[in-house]
Amino acid sequence: MRNNKHGYVPAALMFDRAIRQMRDHVEYEKFLCRTIKDNDVTKQFKENTEVHPESKYRFMYNSKTVNEHTVAGKKAKKDGDR
Amino acid sequence: MDDSIRKYTQVDRLVGQEISEELLDSLITEGRVQFAPKPTTTSAVSQPGDTPDDDLDIGGGKSIDDMIDSVKDNEDMVKLLEDMRDDMLKDMKIPPASDDIAEAAKKLGSPDGTITKDIMDKAQTILDPVIMEPNLQGYSSVMAALTGNGNIDGDFLACNEVTKGMMDEWNARADDEGDLTADELHKQGSGDSVTRARESFSKKMAEMFRYIFNMLWWEMIWPRLVLFFLESTERFIAIPIDTPFLILRFFKKLTKKNYLKYGPIHKILNKLKILLLCKVPTNAWDNYNPDPEINVWDTKNDKFVPLDQWCSTSIDVKECVNEVPEPSTFNTVDDQENDQWDNNVDDMQSGLRNKLDALFPGDSDTCIPSRFNELFSVEDFEGPGMSPECAEAAKKVMEAIYDDAVQFGDYESSQAQAEQGLNFILNNNIKGAKKEAG
């Protein structure tokens, strides 16, 4: 699929912005799920955000303060207070 | 509430009533709410935790788990798309098309000015609004909400130090707040630092708008208004009254003969023109420059000249008046005059577009108009992150990449192949796509 003499597929740039917006959207929905329920899937959501190359998602959705709004965060805080 | 008003209040009529399926359907937001809540009765808002999550039916026979699975599928799909995109771009090596672009790429860390995927990632990180805006303000409202302190302290990061992982530092700072609860942190963040940041930002925005409006008024609208009224007056005075249709006075060419005949009046009008168009006081608009796209009738040379040229020569009417008048050869109305009038109107419109285009460069990821860099002086920044020079370099690099993508290679064929890959992922369910990929 290398149709450009400079080593990349030009049309991939067309979708780059849309893909970024989709990622923004999905990360937000993952966080909303974490505020509703705590199960294996939502735990995986948090881990996937933790390892994603874009650090802004970790900053926005995995920081300590934000995590306290999630079900898992509330449970952890409750357990910690006991 | 008055009874006569009460009966027209929709919300009031719904209290204690069952909400029909039709109404619920109409409340579904297109594409955002996937599962309609089941018909329910309006009542006091339930508290979190009143209903066990496992028992919650969110309508359509779906449960919360189904919704979470759907989000997981979306995440997997986006991951596939990101991998596909990265695979298509990983071998990027764009040679710089100009010295400016080479310098910009070198600022971002390219040894020889070649643009690679790594350089592109740096440029995109710099231009990301979530990262860029707080850096340029020296303050982050999100950080303030998370930590109670939104200030970004320290020196500017070098452009080549910007990476996708740079916000991990802020995340670490957000974790360092000890035992404060989320509510306490939020209250703390809502104090003076947020107000200060908001005021500083408002002040900068107000200054920017003042700059825009002053520029638009003094450089584009004011000269055209002045010319319209003064030149119309000049034409009205100078064109002979024997013109059959009075309105044609405004379209006839103002010849030197006409001009000289009414010299003293035109002398006054000309001085007024010079005063109003060439001598805008600095306390009104200190960046005034006569616009070369506005044309002024130069009676000495019988032609239109750009306003800046006209101002610089500072036409002396006295010289015209003392010259021997030449025999007039322009007594009739010709189309050239009307065309010139139409050209002036076109010039005005295109000049306006050109000015705005220069201020707000077209499709790009940056929000920094180049002329407004001077409004964001270095002293205004409180902390690290990218300088305006980094943002400019990143913008140049991204523009160079997009230009290259459009110009080189078999664009249509590669677009078709990329769409084919994208459609394969979107049109097959995630499990099917994973199976195919093996």
mmCIF file with all atom_site columns, N, CA and C in Angstrom, chain B residues 1 8 42 152 168 197 246 251 257 293 311 361 390:
data_model
loop_
_atom_site.group_PDB
_atom_site.id
_atom_site.type_symbol
_atom_site.label_atom_id
_atom_site.label_alt_id
_atom_site.label_comp_id
_atom_site.label_asym_id
_atom_site.label_entity_id
_atom_site.label_seq_id
_atom_site.pdbx_PDB_ins_code
_atom_site.Cartn_x
_atom_site.Cartn_y
_atom_site.Cartn_z
_atom_site.occupancy
_atom_site.B_iso_or_equiv
_atom_site.pdbx_formal_charge
_atom_site.auth_seq_id
_atom_site.auth_comp_id
_atom_site.auth_asym_id
_atom_site.auth_atom_id
_atom_site.pdbx_PDB_model_num
ATOM 1  N N  . MET B 1 1   ? -47.591 29.059 41.108  1.00 0.00 ? 1   MET B N  1
ATOM 2  C CA . MET B 1 1   ? -47.682 29.361 39.666  1.00 0.00 ? 1   MET B CA 1
ATOM 3  C C  . MET B 1 1   ? -49.135 29.603 39.292  1.00 0.00 ? 1   MET B C  1
ATOM 4  N N  . TYR B 1 8   ? -50.221 25.212 30.673  1.00 0.00 ? 8   TYR B N  1
ATOM 5  C CA . TYR B 1 8   ? -49.398 25.208 29.476  1.00 0.00 ? 8   TYR B CA 1
ATOM 6  C C  . TYR B 1 8   ? -47.971 24.761 29.752  1.00 0.00 ? 8   TYR B C  1
ATOM 7  N N  . THR B 1 42  ? -42.345 9.467  36.401  1.00 0.00 ? 42  THR B N  1
ATOM 8  C CA . THR B 1 42  ? -41.521 10.525 36.964  1.00 0.00 ? 42  THR B CA 1
ATOM 9  C C  . THR B 1 42  ? -41.717 10.574 38.467  1.00 0.00 ? 42  THR B C  1
ATOM 10 N N  . ILE B 1 152 ? 1.582   26.120 35.683  1.00 0.00 ? 152 ILE B N  1
ATOM 11 C CA . ILE B 1 152 ? 2.573   25.237 35.075  1.00 0.00 ? 152 ILE B CA 1
ATOM 12 C C  . ILE B 1 152 ? 3.907   25.958 35.235  1.00 0.00 ? 152 ILE B C  1
ATOM 13 N N  . ASP B 1 168 ? 2.266   13.020 31.501  1.00 0.00 ? 168 ASP B N  1
ATOM 14 C CA . ASP B 1 168 ? 2.408   12.133 32.658  1.00 0.00 ? 168 ASP B CA 1
ATOM 15 C C  . ASP B 1 168 ? 2.939   12.913 33.849  1.00 0.00 ? 168 ASP B C  1
ATOM 16 N N  . ALA B 1 197 ? -6.609  33.004 36.324  1.00 0.00 ? 197 ALA B N  1
ATOM 17 C CA . ALA B 1 197 ? -6.397  32.481 34.968  1.00 0.00 ? 197 ALA B CA 1
ATOM 18 C C  . ALA B 1 197 ? -7.508  32.932 34.040  1.00 0.00 ? 197 ALA B C  1
ATOM 19 N N  . LEU B 1 246 ? -28.035 63.049 -14.041 1.00 0.00 ? 246 LEU B N  1
ATOM 20 C CA . LEU B 1 246 ? -27.286 63.530 -12.871 1.00 0.00 ? 246 LEU B CA 1
ATOM 21 C C  . LEU B 1 246 ? -26.456 62.423 -12.238 1.00 0.00 ? 246 LEU B C  1
ATOM 22 N N  . PHE B 1 251 ? -20.047 58.515 -12.107 1.00 0.00 ? 251 PHE B N  1
ATOM 23 C CA . PHE B 1 251 ? -19.329 57.472 -12.834 1.00 0.00 ? 251 PHE B CA 1
ATOM 24 C C  . PHE B 1 251 ? -18.388 58.036 -13.890 1.00 0.00 ? 251 PHE B C  1
ATOM 25 N N  . LYS B 1 257 ? -8.727  68.420 -16.283 1.00 0.00 ? 257 LYS B N  1
ATOM 26 C CA . LYS B 1 257 ? -9.350  69.685 -16.668 1.00 0.00 ? 257 LYS B CA 1
ATOM 27 C C  . LYS B 1 257 ? -10.437 70.053 -15.669 1.00 0.00 ? 257 LYS B C  1
ATOM 28 N N  . GLU B 1 293 ? -4.115  47.837 -1.204  1.00 0.00 ? 293 GLU B N  1
ATOM 29 C CA . GLU B 1 293 ? -5.168  47.298 -2.061  1.00 0.00 ? 293 GLU B CA 1
ATOM 30 C C  . GLU B 1 293 ? -6.292  48.294 -2.306  1.00 0.00 ? 293 GLU B C  1
ATOM 31 N N  . CYS B 1 311 ? -0.220  58.085 -0.220  1.00 0.00 ? 311 CYS B N  1
ATOM 32 C CA . CYS B 1 311 ? 0.119   58.744 1.040   1.00 0.00 ? 311 CYS B CA 1
ATOM 33 C C  . CYS B 1 311 ? 1.600   59.109 1.062   1.00 0.00 ? 311 CYS B C  1
ATOM 34 N N  . PRO B 1 361 ? -4.874  31.504 9.374   1.00 0.00 ? 361 PRO B N  1
ATOM 35 C CA . PRO B 1 361 ? -4.461  30.582 8.317   1.00 0.00 ? 361 PRO B CA 1
ATOM 36 C C  . PRO B 1 361 ? -5.451  29.438 8.190   1.00 0.00 ? 361 PRO B C  1
ATOM 37 N N  . CYS B 1 390 ? 7.599   27.074 19.080  1.00 0.00 ? 390 CYS B N  1
ATOM 38 C CA . CYS B 1 390 ? 7.363   25.643 18.886  1.00 0.00 ? 390 CYS B CA 1
ATOM 39 C C  . CYS B 1 390 ? 6.055   25.420 18.155  1.00 0.00 ? 390 CYS B C  1
#
